[in-house]
Coordinates of C-alpha atoms in Angstrom, one line a residue:
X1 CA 6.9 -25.3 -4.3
X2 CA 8.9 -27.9 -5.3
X3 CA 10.4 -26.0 -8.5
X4 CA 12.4 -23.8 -6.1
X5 CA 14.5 -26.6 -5.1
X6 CA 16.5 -25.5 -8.5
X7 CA 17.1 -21.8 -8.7
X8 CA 15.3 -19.1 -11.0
X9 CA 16.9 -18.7 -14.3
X10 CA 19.0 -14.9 -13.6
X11 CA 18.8 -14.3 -17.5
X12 CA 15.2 -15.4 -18.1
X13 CA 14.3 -12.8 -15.0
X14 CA 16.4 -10.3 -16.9
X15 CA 14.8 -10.3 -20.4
X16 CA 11.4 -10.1 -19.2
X17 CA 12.2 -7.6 -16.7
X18 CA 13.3 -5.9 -20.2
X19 CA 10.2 -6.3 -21.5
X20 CA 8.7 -4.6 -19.0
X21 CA 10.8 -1.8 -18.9
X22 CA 10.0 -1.1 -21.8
X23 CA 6.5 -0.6 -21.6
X24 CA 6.9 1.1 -18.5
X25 CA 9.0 3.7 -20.1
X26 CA 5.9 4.4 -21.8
X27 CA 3.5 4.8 -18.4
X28 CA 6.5 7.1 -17.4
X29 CA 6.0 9.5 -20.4
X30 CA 2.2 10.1 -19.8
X31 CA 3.5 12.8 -16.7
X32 CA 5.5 14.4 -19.1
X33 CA 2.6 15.0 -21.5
X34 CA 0.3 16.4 -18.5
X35 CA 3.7 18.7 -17.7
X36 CA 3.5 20.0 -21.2
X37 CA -0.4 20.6 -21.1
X38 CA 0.4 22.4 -17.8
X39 CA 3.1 24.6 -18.5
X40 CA 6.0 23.0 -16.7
X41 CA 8.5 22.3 -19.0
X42 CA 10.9 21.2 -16.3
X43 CA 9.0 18.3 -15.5
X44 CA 8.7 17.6 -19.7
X45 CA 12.2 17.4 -19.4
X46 CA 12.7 15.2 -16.0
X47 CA 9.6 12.9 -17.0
X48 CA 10.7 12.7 -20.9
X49 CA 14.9 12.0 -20.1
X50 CA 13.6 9.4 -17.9
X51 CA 11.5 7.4 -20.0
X52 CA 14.1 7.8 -22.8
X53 CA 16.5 6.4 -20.8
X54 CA 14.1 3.6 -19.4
X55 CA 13.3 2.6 -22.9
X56 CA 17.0 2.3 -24.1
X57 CA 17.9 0.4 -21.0
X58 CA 15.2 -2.1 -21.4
X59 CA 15.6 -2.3 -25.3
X60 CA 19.2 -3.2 -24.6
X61 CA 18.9 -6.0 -22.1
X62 CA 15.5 -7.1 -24.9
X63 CA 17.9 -7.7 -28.0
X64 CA 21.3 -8.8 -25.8
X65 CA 19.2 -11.6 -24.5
X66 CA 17.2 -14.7 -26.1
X67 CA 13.8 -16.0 -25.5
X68 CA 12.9 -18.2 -22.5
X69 CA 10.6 -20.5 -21.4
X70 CA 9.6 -19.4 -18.1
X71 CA 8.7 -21.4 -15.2
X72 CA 6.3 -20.4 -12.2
X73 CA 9.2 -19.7 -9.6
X74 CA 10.5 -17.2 -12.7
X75 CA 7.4 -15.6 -13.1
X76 CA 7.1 -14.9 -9.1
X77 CA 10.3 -13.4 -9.1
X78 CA 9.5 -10.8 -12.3
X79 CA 6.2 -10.2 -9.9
X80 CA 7.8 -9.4 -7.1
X81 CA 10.3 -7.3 -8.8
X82 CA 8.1 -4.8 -11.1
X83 CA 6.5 -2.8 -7.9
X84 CA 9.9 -1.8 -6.2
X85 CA 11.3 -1.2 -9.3
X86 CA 8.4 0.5 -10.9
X87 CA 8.4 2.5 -7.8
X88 CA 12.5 3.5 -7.9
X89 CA 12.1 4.5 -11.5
X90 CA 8.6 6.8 -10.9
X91 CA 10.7 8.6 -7.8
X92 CA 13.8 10.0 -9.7
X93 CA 11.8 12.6 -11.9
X94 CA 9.5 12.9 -8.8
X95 CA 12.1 13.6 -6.4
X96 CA 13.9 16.3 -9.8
X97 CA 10.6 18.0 -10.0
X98 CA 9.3 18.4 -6.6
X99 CA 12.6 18.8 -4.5
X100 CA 11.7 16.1 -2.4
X101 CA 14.2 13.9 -0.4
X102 CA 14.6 10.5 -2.6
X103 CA 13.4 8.7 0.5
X104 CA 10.3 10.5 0.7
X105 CA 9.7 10.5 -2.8
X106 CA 10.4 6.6 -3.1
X107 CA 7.5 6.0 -0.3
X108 CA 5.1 8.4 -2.3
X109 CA 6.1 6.2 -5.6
X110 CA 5.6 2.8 -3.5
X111 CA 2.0 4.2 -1.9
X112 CA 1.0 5.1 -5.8
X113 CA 2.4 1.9 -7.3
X114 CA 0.8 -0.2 -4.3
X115 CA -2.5 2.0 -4.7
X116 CA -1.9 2.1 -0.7
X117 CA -2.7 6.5 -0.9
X118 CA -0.1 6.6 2.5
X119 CA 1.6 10.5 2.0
X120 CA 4.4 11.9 3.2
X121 CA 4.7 15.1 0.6
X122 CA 4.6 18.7 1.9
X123 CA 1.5 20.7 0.8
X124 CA 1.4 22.8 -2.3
X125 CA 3.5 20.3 -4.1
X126 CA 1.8 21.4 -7.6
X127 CA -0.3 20.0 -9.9
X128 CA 2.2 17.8 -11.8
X129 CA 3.1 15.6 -8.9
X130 CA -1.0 15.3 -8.0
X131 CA -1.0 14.2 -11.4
X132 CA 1.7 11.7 -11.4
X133 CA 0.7 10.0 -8.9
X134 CA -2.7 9.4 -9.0
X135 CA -1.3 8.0 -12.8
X136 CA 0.7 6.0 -10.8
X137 CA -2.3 4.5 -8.4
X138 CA -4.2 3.6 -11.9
X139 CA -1.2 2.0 -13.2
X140 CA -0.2 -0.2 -10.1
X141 CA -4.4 -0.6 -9.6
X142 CA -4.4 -2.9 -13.2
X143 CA -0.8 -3.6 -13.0
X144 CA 1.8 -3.4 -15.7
X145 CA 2.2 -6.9 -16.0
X146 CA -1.8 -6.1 -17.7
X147 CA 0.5 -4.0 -20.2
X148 CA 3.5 -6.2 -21.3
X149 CA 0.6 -9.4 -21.5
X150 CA -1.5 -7.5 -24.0
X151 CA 1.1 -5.9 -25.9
X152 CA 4.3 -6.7 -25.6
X153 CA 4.1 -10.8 -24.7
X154 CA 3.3 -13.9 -27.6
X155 CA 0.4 -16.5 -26.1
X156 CA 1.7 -19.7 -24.6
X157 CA 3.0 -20.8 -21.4
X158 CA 5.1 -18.2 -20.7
X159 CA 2.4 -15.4 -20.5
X160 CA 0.4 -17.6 -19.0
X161 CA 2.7 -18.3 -16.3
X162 CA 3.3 -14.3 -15.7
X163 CA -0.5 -14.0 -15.8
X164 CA -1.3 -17.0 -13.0
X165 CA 1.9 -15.1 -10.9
X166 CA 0.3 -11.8 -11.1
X167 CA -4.0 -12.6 -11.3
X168 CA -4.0 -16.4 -10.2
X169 CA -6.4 -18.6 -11.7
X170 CA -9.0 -15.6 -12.5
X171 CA -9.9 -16.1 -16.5
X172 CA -13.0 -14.6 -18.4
X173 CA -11.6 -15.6 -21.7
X174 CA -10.2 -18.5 -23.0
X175 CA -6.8 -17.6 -23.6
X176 CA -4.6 -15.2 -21.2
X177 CA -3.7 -12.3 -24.1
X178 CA -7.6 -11.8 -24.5
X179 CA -8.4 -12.2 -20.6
X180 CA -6.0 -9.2 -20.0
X181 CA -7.2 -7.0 -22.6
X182 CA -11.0 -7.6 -21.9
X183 CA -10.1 -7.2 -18.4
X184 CA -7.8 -3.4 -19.3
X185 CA -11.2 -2.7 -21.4
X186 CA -13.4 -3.2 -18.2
X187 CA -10.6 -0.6 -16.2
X188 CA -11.0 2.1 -18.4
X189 CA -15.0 2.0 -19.0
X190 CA -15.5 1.8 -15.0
X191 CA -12.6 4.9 -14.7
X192 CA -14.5 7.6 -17.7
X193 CA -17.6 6.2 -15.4
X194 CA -16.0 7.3 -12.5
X195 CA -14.7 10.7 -14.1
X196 CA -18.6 11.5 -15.4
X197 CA -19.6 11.0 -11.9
X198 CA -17.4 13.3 -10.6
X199 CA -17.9 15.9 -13.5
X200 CA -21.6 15.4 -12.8
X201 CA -21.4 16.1 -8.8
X202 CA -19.5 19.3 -9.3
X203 CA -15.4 18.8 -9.3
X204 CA -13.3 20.6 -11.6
X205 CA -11.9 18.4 -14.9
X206 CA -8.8 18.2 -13.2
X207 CA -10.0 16.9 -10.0
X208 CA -12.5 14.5 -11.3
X209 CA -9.6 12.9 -13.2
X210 CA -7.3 12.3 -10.7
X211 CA -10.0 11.4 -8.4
X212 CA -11.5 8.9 -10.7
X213 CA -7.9 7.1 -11.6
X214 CA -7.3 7.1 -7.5
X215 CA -11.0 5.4 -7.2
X216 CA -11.1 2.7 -9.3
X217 CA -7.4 1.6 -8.4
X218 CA -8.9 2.3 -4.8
X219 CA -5.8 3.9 -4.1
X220 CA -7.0 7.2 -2.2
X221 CA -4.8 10.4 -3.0
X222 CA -6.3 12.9 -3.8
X223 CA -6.0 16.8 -4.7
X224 CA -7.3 18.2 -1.5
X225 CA -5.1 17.8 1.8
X226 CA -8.3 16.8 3.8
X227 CA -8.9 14.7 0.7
X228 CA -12.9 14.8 0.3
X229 CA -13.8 16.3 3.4
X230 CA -12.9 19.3 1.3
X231 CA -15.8 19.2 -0.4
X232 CA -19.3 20.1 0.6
X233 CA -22.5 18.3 0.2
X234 CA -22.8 14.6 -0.3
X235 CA -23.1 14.4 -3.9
X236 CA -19.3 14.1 -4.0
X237 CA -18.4 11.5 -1.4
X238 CA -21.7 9.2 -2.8
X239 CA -19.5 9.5 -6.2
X240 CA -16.2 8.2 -4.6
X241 CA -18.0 5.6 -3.0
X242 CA -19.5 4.4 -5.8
X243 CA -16.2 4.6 -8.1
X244 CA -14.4 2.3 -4.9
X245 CA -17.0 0.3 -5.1
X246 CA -16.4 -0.7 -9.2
X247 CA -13.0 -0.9 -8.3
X248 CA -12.9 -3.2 -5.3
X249 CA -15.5 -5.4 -6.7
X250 CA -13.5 -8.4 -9.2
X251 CA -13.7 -7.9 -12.6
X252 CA -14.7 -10.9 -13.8
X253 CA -17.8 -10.5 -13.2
X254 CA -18.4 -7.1 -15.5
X255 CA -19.0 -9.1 -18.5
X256 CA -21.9 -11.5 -17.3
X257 CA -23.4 -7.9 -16.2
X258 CA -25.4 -7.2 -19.5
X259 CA -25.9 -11.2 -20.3
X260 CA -27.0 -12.3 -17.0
X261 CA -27.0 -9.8 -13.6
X262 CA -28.9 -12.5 -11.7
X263 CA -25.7 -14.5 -11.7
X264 CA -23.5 -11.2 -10.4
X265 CA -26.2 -11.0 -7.7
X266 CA -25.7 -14.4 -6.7
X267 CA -22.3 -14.0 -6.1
X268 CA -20.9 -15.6 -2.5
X269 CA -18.1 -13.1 -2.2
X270 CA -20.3 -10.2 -3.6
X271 CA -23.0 -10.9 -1.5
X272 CA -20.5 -11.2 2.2
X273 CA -18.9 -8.1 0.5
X274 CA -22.2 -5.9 0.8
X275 CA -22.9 -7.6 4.0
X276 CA -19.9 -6.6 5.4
X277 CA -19.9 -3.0 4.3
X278 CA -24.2 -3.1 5.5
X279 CA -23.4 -4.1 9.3
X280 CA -19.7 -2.8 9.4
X281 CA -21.5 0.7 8.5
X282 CA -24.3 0.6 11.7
X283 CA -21.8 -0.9 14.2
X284 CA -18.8 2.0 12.6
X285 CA -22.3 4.8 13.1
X286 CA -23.3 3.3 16.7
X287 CA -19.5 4.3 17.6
X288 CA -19.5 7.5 16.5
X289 CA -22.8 8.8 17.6
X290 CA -21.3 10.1 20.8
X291 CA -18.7 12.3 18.7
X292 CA -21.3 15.0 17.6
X293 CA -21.3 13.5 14.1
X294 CA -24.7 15.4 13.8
X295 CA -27.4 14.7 11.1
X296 CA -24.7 13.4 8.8
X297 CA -24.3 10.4 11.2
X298 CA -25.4 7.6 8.0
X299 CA -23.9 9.0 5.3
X300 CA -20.5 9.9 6.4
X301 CA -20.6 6.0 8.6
X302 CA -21.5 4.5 5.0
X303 CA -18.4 6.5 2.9
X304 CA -15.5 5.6 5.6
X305 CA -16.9 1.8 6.1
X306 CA -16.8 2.0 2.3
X307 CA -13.4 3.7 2.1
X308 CA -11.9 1.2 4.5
X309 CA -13.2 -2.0 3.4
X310 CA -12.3 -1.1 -0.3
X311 CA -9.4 -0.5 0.6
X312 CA -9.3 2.8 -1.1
X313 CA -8.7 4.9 2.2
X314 CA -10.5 8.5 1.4
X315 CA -11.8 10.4 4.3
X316 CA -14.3 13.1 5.2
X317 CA -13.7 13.3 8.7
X318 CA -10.6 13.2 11.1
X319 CA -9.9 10.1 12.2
X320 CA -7.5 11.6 14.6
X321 CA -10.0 12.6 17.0
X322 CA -12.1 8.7 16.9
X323 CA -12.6 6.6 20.1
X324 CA -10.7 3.5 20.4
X325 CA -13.9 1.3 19.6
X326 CA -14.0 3.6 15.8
X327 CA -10.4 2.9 14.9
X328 CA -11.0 -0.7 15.9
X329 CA -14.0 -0.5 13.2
X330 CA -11.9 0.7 10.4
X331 CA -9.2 -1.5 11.0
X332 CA -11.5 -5.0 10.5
X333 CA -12.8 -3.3 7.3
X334 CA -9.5 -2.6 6.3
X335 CA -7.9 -6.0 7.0
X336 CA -11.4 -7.8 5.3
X337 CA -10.6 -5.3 2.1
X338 CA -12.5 -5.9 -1.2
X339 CA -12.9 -9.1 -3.7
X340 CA -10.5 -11.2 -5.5
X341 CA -9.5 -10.1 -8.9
X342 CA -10.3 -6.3 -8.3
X343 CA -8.1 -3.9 -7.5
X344 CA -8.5 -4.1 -3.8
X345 CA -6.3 -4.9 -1.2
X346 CA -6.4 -6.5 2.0
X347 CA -7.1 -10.3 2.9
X348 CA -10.0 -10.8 0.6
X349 CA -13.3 -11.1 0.9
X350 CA -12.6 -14.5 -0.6
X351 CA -10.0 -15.6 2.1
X352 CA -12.5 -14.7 5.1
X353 CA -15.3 -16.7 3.5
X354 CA -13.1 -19.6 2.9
X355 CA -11.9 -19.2 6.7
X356 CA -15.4 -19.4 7.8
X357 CA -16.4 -22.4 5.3
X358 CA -13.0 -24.7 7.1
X359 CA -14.3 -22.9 10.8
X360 CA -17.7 -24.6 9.8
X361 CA -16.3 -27.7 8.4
X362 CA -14.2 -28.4 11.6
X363 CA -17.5 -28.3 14.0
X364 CA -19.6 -30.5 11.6
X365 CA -16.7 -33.3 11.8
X366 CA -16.8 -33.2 15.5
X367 CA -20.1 -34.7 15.0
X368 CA -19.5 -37.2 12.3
X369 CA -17.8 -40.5 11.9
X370 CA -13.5 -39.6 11.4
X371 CA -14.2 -41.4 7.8
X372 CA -16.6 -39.2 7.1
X373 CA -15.9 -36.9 3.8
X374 CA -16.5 -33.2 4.3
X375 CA -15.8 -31.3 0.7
X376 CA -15.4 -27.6 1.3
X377 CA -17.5 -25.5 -1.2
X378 CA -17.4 -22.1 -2.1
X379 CA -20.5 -22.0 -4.8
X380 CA -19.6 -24.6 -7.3
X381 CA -16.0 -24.6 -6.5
X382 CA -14.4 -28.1 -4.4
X383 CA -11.8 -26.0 -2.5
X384 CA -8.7 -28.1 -2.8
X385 CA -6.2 -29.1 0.1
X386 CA -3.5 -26.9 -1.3
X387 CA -5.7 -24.0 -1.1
X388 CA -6.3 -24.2 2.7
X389 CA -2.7 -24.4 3.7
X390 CA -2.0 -21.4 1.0
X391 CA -4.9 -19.8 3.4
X392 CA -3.2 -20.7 6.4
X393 CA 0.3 -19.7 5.5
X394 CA -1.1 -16.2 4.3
X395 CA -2.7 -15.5 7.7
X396 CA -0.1 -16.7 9.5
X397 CA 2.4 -14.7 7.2
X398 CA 0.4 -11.9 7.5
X399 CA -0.4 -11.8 11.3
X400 CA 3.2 -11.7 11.8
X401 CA 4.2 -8.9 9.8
X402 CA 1.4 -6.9 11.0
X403 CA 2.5 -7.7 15.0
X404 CA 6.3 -6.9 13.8
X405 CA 5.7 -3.8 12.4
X406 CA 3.3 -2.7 14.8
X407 CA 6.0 -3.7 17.4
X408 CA 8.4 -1.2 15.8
X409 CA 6.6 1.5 15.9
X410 CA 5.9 1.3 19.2
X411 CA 9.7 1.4 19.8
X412 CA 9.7 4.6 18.2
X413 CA 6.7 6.0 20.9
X414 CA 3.7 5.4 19.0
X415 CA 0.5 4.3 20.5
X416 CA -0.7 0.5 20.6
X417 CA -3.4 1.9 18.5
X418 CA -2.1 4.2 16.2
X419 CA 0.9 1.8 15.8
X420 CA -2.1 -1.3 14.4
X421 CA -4.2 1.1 12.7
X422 CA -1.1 2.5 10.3
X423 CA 0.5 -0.7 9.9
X424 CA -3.2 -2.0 8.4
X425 CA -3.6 0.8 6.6
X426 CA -0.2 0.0 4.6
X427 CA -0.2 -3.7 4.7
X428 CA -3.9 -3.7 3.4
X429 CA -2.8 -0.8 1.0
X430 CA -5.7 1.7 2.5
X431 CA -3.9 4.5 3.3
X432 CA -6.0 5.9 5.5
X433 CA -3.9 7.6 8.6
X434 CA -4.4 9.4 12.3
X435 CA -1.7 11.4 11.5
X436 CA 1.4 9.0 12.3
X437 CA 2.6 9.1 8.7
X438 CA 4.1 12.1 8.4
X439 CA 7.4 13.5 6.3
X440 CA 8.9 13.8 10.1
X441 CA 8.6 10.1 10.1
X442 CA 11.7 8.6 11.4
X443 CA 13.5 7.2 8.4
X444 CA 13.1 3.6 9.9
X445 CA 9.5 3.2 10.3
X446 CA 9.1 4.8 6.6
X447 CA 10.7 1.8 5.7
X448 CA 8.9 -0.1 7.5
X449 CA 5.5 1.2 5.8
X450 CA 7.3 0.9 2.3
X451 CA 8.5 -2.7 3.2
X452 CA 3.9 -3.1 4.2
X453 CA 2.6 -1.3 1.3
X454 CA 5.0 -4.1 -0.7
X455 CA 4.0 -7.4 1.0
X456 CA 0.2 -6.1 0.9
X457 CA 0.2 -5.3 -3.3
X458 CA 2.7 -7.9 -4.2
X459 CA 0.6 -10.6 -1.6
X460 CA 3.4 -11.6 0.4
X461 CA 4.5 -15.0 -1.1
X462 CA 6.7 -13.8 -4.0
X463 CA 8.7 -10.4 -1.8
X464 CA 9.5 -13.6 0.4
X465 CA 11.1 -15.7 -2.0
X466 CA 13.3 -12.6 -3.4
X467 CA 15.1 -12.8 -0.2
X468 CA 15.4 -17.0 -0.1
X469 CA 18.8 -18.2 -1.1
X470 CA 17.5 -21.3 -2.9
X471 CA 15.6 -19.0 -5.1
X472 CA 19.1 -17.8 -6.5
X473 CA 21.4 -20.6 -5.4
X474 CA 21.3 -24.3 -5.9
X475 CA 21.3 -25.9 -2.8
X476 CA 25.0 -27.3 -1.6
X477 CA 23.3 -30.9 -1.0
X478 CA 21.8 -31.2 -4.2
X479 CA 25.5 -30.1 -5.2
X480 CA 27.4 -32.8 -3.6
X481 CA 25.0 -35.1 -5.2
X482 CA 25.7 -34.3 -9.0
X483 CA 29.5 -34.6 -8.0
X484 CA 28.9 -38.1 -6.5
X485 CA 27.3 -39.3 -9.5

């Protein structure tokens, strides 16, 4: 952290927010096509103008501005940035077409962009804005960054530097550019997966596309106001679960699927992942068994534990109606969510299994001599001191926003419980609700769950430092030394 004692470079931030603009005038123009295969040519025009004007603006601020060099503190910044205003620019034809407040179409834009599936739209809004955003869940699932690294962006340290900000150290390949484009291949094989499933267990085209782009990203909108509860049998919800379940689980392991599974099987997180989901599904079952579940006890147990911890936040029940000890269920599978480099949110299976291994390590030293040298493993990897206290200032970070949030809404007259369980649901981008979230919301407390469904996509970190003045200003110490000398 020791870059941010100089500022960010304003114009460096600018051009490659430029860059992205102009690819995401493109995602912007895919609603407009789906308006014109529907008949709607209002929304042609509201979702074409748009991305017209998108396009110009960031074609503009491309050519008026040179090339730079960016460094990490940069690249956090551009990060942090893309999902607010990814979501601003996805609300205004929104808002045109649907005739929804701005507000309440900005939190719909920020729950598809965040692939958090929180809703506050009135029912019967059309087809169109079903459409646009479920595109926007599979957009925000991969992330546009994805798009300006494979298209738009040369190799070198710069892409690499937005890549690390966005993905971390995750590679599959040995440069960035062909990381990012085996990982965009990977998105859209396990999403026409997804969509055959669905086609296969009885939903309409329609359905089964918006469904499958929701899955994958594990966002969780969906077509039907009781989401899949609306739909009989269990050949539907066995699909969802297993299109979450290729979307919360990372993607670099995909490609060692066909060359060698045993590996994938081997997997620490994997494995705690299914382990998670296994005994999180009986203890979830042996709470609801007094509820009059009836013989669909198992499988409906399974699909929520599997909605939760994936972070994709479908339903078939109403969680409305669930005893204290249920919510308390769904809300440890939502803050666990799914593994690194997938589309899930929530802390990461990763994090927890790291927590456990420095839990473990600080027992065994009690035993041995202080000299003693106790690596921390996770498989083959030596974790690193810098990645514990990263670990410990996400919790901490985390906790807090969870108890301040929840705080607020209890201000407002919510429920201890319904207060935790909606907060989790935003700040682990589940978007499952009991029924808080509403377009009746006080306006506050929808900013509070847009402010959640940010920190939980965007990880926490890089929101922070938008708001830290020695990200934009250079500090007036380190001022009054270069006048001294």
């Amino acid at each position: 952290m020791y870059e941010l004692h100089t500022p960010v470079n304003p114009k460096a931030v600018v051009k490659y927010i430029g860059y992205y603009l102009i690819a995401f005038a493109f995602v912007l123009f895919v609603p407009a096509i789906a308006a014109l295969i529907l008949g709607y040519m209002e929304g042609v025009v509201d979702y074409g103008l748009t991305s017209v004007v998108v396009f110009i603006i960031g074609y503009l601020i491309y050519r008026s501005l040179p090339d730079y060099d960016l460094e990490a503190k940069d690249a956090l910044i551009i990060v942090a940035l893309v999902f607010p205003i990814s979501a601003f620019l996805s609300a205004i034809p929104m808002s045109l077409t649907t005739g929804m407040p701005f507000i309440d179409a900005y939190f719909e834009s920020v729950s598809a962009v965040t692939t958090t599936g929180l809703s506050v739209a009135p029912p019967d809004v059309g087809p169109l804005f079903l459409f646009s955003r479920s595109w926007g869940q599979w957009v925000g699932g991969i992330g546009i960054i994805l798009v300006v690294l494979s298209v738009l962006i040369s190799p070198g340290t710069t892409a690499s530097r937005i890549y690390k900000a966005n993905y971390g150290d995750m590679k599959i390949r040995p440069t960035v550019i062909a990381t990012t484009r085996t990982l965009g291949k990977v998105y859209i094989i396990i999403t026409l997966i997804s969509v055959v499933l669905l086609l296969i267990s009885g939903m309409s085209l329609f359905d089964s596309i918006c469904h499958a782009l929701c899955c994958v990203s594990t966002g969780g909108f969906s077509t039907r106001a009781a989401s899949i509860g609306a739909y009989g049998g269990t050949l539907v919800p066995a699909s969802i679960s297993v299109s979450c379940l290729l979307g919360a689980v990372s993607f670099v392991l995909y490609p060692s699927l066909l060359r060698n599974p045993g590996k994938v099987l081997k997997n620490v997180e994997l494995r705690y992942f299914l382990t998670f989901i296994t005994v999180g599904s009986m203890v979830f079952a042996f709470t609801i068994a007094g509820e009059n579940m009836g013989y669909g006890l198992i499988p409906k147990s399974l699909f929520q534990v599997i909605s939760a911890i994936t972070t994709a936040g479908f339903s078939t029940m109403d969680l409305s109606i669930l005893s204290e000890a249920s919510i308390a269920v769904l809300i440890f599978m939502m803050w666990m969510g799914g593994n690194v480099g997938s589309t899930a949110g929530g802390i990461k299976i990763f994090r927890i299994v790291l927590l456990l291994k420095v839990v473990h390590n600080v027992l065994l030293r009690l035993f041995l001599p202080r000299e003693a040298i106790t690596p921390i493993k996770i498989e083959d990897h030596v974790i690193e001191s810098d990645e514990i206290y990263n670990l410990v200032t996400f919790m901490l970070l985390y906790t807090l926003i969870l108890i301040v949030s929840s705080f607020i809404f209890m201000l407002y007259g919510t429920n201890m419980g319904n207060s935790l369980f909606e907060v989790s649901s935003a700040l682990s981008t589940v978007g499952l609700s009991t029924g808080t979230t509403s377009a009746a919301m006080p306006i506050v407390l929808k900013f509070v769950l847009i402010f959640d469904m940010l920190f939980g996509r965007i990880e926490i970190i890089p929101l922070l430092l938008l708001f830290m003045p020695g990200t934009w200003m250079r500090r007036k110490r380190e001022n009054k030394r270069n006048v001294r000398s």
